[in-house]
PDB file of C-alpha atoms in Angstrom:
ATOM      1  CA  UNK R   1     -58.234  49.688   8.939  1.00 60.00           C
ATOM      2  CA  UNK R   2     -59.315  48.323   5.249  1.00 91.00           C
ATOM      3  CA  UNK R   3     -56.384  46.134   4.078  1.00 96.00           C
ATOM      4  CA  UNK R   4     -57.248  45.359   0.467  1.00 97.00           C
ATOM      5  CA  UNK R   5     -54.949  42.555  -1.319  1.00 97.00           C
ATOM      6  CA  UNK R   6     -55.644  43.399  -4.788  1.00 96.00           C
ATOM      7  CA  UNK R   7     -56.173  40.064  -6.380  1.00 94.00           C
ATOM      8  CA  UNK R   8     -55.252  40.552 -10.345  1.00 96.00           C
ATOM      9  CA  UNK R   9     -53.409  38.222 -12.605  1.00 97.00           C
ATOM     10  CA  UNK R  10     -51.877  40.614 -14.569  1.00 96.00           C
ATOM     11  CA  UNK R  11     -50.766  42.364 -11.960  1.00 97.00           C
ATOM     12  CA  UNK R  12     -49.175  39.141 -10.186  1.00 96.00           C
ATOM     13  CA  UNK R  13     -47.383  37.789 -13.419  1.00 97.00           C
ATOM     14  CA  UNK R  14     -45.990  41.870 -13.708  1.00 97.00           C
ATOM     15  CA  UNK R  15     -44.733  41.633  -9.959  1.00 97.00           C
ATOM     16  CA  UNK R  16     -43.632  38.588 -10.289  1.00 97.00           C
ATOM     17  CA  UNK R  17     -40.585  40.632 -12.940  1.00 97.00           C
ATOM     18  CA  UNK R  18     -40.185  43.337 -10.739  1.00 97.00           C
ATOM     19  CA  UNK R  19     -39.133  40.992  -8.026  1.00 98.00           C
ATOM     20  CA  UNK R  20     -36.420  39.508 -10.154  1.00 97.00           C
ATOM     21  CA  UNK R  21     -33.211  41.200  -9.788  1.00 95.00           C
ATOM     22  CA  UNK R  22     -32.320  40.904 -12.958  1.00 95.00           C
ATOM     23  CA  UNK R  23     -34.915  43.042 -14.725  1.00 97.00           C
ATOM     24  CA  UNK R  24     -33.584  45.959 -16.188  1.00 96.00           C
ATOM     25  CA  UNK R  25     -35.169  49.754 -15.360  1.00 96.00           C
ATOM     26  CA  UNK R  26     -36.935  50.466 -18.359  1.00 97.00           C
ATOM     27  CA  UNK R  27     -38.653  47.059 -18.098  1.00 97.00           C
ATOM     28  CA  UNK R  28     -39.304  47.919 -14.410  1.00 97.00           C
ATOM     29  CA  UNK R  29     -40.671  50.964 -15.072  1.00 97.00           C
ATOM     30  CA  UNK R  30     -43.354  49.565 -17.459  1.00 97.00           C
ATOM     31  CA  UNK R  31     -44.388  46.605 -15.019  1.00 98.00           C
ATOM     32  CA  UNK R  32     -44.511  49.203 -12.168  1.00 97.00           C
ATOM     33  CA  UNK R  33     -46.851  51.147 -14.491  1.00 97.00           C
ATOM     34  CA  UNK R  34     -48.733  48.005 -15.555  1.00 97.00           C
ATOM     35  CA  UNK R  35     -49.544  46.815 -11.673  1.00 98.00           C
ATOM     36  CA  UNK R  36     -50.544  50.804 -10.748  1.00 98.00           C
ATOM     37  CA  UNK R  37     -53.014  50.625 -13.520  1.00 98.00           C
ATOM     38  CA  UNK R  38     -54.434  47.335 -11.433  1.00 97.00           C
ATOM     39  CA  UNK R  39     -54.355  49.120  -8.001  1.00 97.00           C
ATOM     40  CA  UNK R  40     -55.543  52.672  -9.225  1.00 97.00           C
ATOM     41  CA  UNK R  41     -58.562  50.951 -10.993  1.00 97.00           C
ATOM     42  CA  UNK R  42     -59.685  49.413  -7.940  1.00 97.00           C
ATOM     43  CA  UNK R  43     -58.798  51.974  -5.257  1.00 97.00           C
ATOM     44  CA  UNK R  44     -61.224  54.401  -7.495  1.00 97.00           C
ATOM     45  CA  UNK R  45     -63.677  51.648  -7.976  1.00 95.00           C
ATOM     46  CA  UNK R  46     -66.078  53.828  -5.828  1.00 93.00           C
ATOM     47  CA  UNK R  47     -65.474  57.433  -6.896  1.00 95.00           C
ATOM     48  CA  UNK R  48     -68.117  60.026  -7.066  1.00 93.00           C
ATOM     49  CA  UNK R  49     -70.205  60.040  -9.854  1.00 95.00           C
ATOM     50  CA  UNK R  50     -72.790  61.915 -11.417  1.00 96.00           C
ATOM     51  CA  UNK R  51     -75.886  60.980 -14.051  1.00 96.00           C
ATOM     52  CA  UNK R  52     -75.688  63.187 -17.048  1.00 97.00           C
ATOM     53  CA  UNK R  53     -76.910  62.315 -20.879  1.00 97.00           C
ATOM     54  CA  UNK R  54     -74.804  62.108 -24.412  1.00 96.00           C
ATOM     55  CA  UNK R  55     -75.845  61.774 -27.716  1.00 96.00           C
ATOM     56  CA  UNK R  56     -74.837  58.363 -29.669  1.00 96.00           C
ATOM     57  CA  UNK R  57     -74.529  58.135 -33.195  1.00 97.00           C
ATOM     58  CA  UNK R  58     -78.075  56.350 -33.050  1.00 97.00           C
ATOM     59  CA  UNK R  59     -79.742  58.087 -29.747  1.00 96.00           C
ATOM     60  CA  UNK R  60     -79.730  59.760 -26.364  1.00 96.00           C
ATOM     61  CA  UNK R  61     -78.275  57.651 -23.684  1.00 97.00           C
ATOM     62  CA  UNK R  62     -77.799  58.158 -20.072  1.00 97.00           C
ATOM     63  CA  UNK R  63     -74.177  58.136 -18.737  1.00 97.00           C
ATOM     64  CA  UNK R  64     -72.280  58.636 -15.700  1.00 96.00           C
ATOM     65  CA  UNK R  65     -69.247  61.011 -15.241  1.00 95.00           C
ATOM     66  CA  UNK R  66     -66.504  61.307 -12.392  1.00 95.00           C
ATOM     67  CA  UNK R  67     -67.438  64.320 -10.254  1.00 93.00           C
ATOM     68  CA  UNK R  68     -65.930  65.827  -7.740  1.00 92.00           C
ATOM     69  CA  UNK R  69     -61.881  66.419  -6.955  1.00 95.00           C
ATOM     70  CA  UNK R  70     -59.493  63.971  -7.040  1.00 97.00           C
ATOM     71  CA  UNK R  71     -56.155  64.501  -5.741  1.00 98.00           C
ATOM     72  CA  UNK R  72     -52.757  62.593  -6.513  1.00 98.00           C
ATOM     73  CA  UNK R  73     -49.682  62.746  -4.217  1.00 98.00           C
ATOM     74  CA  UNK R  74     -46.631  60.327  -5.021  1.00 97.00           C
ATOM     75  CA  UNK R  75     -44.011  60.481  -2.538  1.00 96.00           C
ATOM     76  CA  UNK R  76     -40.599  61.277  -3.673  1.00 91.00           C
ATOM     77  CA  UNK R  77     -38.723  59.560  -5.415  1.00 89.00           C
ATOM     78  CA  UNK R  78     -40.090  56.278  -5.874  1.00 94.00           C
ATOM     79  CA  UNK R  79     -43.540  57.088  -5.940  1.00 96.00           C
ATOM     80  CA  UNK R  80     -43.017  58.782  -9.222  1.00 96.00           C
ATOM     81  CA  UNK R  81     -43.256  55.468 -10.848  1.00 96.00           C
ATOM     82  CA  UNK R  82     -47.089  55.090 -10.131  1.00 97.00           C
ATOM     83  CA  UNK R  83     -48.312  58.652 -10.872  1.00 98.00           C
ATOM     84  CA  UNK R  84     -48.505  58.203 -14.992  1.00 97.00           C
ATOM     85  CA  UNK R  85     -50.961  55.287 -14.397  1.00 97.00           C
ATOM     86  CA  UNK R  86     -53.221  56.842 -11.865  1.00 98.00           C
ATOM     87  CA  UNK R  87     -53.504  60.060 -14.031  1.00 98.00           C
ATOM     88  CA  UNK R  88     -54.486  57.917 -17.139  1.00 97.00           C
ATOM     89  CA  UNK R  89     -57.108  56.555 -15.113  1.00 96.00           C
ATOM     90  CA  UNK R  90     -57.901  60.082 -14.196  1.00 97.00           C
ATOM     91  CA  UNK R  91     -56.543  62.846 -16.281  1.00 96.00           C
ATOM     92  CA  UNK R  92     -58.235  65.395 -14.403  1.00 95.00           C
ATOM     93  CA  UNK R  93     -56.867  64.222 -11.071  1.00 97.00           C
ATOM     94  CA  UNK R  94     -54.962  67.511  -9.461  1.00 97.00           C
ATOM     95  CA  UNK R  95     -51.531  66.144  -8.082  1.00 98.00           C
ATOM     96  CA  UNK R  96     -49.423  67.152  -5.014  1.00 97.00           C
ATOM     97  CA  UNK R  97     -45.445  66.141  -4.055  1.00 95.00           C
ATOM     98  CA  UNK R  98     -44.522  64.808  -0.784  1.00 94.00           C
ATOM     99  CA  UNK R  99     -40.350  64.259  -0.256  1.00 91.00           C
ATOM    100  CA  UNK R 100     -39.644  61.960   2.321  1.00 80.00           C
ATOM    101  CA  UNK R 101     -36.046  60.614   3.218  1.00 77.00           C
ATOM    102  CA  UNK R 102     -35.218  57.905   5.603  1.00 68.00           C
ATOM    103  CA  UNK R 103     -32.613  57.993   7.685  1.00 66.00           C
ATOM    104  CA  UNK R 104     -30.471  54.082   6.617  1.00 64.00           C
ATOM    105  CA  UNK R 105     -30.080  54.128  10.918  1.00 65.00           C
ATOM    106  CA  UNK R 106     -32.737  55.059  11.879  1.00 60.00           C
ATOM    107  CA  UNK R 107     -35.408  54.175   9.204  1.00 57.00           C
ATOM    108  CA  UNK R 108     -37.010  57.525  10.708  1.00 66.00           C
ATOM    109  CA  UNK R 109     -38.189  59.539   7.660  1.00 70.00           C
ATOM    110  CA  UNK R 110     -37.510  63.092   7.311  1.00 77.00           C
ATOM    111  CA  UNK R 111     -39.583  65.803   5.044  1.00 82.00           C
ATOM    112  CA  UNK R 112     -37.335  67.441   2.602  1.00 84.00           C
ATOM    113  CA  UNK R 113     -39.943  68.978   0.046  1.00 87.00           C
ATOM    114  CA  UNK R 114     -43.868  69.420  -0.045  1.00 90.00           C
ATOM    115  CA  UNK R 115     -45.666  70.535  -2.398  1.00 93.00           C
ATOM    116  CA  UNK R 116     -49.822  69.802  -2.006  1.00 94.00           C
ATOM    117  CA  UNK R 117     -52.846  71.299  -3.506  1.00 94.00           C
ATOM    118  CA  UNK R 118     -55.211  73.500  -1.078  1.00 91.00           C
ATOM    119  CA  UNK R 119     -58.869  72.540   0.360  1.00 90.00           C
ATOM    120  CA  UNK R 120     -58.675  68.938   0.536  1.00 95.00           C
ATOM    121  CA  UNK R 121     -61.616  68.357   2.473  1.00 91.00           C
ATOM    122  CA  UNK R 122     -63.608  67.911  -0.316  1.00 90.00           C
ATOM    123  CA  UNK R 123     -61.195  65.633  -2.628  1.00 95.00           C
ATOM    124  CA  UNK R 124     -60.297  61.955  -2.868  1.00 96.00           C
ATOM    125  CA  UNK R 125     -56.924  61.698  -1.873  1.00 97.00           C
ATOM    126  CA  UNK R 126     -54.388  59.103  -2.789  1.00 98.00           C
ATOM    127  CA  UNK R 127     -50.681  58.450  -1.837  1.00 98.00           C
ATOM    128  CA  UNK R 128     -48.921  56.810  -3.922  1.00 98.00           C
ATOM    129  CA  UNK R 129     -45.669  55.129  -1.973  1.00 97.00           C
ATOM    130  CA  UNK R 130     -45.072  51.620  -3.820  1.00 97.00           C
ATOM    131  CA  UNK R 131     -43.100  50.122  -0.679  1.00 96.00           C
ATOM    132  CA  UNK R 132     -45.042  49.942   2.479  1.00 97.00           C
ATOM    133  CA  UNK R 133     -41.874  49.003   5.161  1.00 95.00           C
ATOM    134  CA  UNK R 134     -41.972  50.833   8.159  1.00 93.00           C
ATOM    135  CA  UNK R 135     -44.855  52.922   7.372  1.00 93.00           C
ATOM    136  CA  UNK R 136     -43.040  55.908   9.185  1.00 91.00           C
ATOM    137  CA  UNK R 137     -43.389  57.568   5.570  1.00 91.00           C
ATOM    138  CA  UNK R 138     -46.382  57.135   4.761  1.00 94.00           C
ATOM    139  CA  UNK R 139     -47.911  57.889   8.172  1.00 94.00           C
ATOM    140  CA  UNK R 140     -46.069  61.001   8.427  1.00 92.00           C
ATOM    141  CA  UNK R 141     -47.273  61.973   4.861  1.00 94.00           C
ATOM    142  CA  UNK R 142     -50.592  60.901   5.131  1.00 95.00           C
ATOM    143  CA  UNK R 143     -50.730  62.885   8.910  1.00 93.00           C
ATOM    144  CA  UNK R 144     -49.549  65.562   6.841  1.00 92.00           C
ATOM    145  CA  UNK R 145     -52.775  65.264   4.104  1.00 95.00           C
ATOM    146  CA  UNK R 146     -55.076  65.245   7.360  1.00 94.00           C
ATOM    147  CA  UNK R 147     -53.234  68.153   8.490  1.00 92.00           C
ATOM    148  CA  UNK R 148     -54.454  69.949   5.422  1.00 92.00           C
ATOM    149  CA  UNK R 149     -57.965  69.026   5.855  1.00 93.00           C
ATOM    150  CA  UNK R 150     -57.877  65.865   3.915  1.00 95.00           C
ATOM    151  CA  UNK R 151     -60.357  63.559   5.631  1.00 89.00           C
ATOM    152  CA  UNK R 152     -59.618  60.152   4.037  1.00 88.00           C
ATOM    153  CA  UNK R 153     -56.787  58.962   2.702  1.00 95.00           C
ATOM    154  CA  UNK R 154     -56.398  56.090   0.383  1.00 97.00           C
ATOM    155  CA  UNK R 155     -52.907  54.246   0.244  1.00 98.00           C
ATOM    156  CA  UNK R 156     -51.249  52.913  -3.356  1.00 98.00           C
ATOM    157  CA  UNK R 157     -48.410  50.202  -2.295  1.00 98.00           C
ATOM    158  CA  UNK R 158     -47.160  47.853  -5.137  1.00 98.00           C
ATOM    159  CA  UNK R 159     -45.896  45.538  -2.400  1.00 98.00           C
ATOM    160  CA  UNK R 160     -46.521  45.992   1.695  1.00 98.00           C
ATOM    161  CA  UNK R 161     -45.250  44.449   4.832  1.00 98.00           C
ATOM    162  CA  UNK R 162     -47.184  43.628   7.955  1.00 97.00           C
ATOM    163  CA  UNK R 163     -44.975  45.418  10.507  1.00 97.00           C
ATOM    164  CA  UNK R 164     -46.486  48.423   7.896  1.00 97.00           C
ATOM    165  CA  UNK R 165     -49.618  47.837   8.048  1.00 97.00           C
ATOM    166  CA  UNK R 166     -49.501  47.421  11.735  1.00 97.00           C
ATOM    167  CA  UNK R 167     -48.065  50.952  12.168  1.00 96.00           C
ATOM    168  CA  UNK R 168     -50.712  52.886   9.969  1.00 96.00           C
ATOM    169  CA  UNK R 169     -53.748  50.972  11.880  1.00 96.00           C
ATOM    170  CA  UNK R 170     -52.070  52.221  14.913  1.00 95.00           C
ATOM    171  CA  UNK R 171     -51.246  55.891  14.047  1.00 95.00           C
ATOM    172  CA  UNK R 172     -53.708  56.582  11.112  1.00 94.00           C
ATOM    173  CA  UNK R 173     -56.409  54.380  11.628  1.00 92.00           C
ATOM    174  CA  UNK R 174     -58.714  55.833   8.869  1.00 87.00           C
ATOM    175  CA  UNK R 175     -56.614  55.232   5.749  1.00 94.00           C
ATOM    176  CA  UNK R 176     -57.438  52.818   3.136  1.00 96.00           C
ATOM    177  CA  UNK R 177     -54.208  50.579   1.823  1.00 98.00           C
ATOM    178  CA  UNK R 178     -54.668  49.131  -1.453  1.00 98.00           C
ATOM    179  CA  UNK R 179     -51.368  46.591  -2.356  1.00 98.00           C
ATOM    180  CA  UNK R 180     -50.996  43.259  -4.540  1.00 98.00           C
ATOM    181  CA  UNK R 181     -48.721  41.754  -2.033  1.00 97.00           C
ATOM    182  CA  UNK R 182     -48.441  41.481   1.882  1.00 98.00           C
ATOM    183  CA  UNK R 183     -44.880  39.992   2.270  1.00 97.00           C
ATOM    184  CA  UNK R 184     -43.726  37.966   4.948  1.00 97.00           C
ATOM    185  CA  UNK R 185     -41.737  40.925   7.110  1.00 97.00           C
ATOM    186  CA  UNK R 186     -38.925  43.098   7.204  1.00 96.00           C
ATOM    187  CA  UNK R 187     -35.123  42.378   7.866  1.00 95.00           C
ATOM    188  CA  UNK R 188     -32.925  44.010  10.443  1.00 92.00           C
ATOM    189  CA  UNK R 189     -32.093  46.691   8.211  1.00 90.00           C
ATOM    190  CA  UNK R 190     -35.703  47.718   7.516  1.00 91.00           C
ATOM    191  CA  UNK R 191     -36.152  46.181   4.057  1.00 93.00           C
ATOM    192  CA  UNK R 192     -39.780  43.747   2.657  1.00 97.00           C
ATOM    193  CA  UNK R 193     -38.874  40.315   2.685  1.00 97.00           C
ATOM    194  CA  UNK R 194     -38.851  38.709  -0.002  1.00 97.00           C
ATOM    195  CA  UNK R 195     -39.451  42.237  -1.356  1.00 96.00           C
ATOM    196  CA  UNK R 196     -37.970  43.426  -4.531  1.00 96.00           C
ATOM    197  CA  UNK R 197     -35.032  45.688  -3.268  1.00 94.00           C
ATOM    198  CA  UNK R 198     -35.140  49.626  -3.312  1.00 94.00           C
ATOM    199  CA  UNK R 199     -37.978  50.672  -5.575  1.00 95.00           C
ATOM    200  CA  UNK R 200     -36.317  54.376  -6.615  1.00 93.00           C
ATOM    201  CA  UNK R 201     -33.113  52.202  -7.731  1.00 94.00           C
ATOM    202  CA  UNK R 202     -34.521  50.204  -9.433  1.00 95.00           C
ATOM    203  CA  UNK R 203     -37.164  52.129 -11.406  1.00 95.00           C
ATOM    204  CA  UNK R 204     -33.853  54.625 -12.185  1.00 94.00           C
ATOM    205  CA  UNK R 205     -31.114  52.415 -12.271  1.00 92.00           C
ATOM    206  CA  UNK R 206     -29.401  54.118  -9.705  1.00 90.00           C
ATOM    207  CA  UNK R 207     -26.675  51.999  -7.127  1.00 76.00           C
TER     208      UNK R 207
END
């Protein structure tokens, strides 16, 4: 499975806020937007495009376009935070909703809500989850995309943990994961180490 550490400075001096606990939402909502802008431009690095030709104000020059469908799908709650980025990146992008809820004893994730455009066996698909603990989310959602006919799925985590990673390459072998961090591991209770807490909180400023 293609881990890809996104490498970015930007993007590093952003997380670096969102791991401090005492950044407030609204400023955590506009470094979470600032480091999807970093991962969305280089999980689409590779896109479909097509040759086409536009007029300058001096002459005709030959261009390239984005062809083909694209297909968002943040996962509920949290991923919310990363969708305004991707679309800005790609406006046309067609988006989907996945609810997942994880059980606090269990860390097993339940679907709640699902909402997901049709005939994905043509588009680029991308999940958007910006913690990747467990992975029981994100495989279950992206099992879910495959379900549907989607036949790759790329993965959008701000910050991922190796038991994570582990659990996709065993139970969804063909998905992409794009992240700026791998942390060290997870605690007893389930959460990244050294992490940054629980994303949806703290994008919302709920307890």
């Amino acid at each position: 499975m293609p881990l890809h550490v996104v490498s970015h400075a930007v993007a590093e001096h952003a997380l670096a806020s969102l791991r401090a606990h005492q950044t407030p939402p609204a400023e955590f909502r506009r470094l979470a937007r600032q480091v999807s802008l970093v991962l969305a431009a280089e999980a689409t690095r590779d896109l479909s495009v097509a040759e086409t030709e536009v007029e300058t104000p001096l002459e005709g020059a030959r261009v390239k376009r984005l062809e083909g469908r694209v297909v968002a799908v943040p996962v509920l709650r949290a991923g919310l935070g990363m969708l305004d980025a991707f679309l800005e990146l790609v406006p046309a992008a067609q988006v989907g909703y996945v609810g997942l809820e994880r059980d606090e004893e269990t860390a097993v994730a339940r679907t709640y809500y699902e909402k997901i455009p049709a005939d994905l066996d043509e588009a680029a698909v991308f999940l958007l989850d910006p913690m990747l603990a467990t992975g029981g989310s994100a495989a279950s959602a992206i099992a879910g995309l495959v379900d549907r006919g989607a036949r790759a799925v790329r993965l959008l985590s701000i910050v991922a943990a190796p038991e994570g990673v582990a659990h996709l390459e065993q139970n969804v072998p063909g998905t992409e994961i794009f992240t700026v961090a791998l942390d060290r591991e997870l605690d007893a209770r389930k959460y990244i180490r050294p992490g940054l807490g629980d994303f949806g909180d703290r994008l919302y400023g709920t307890p």
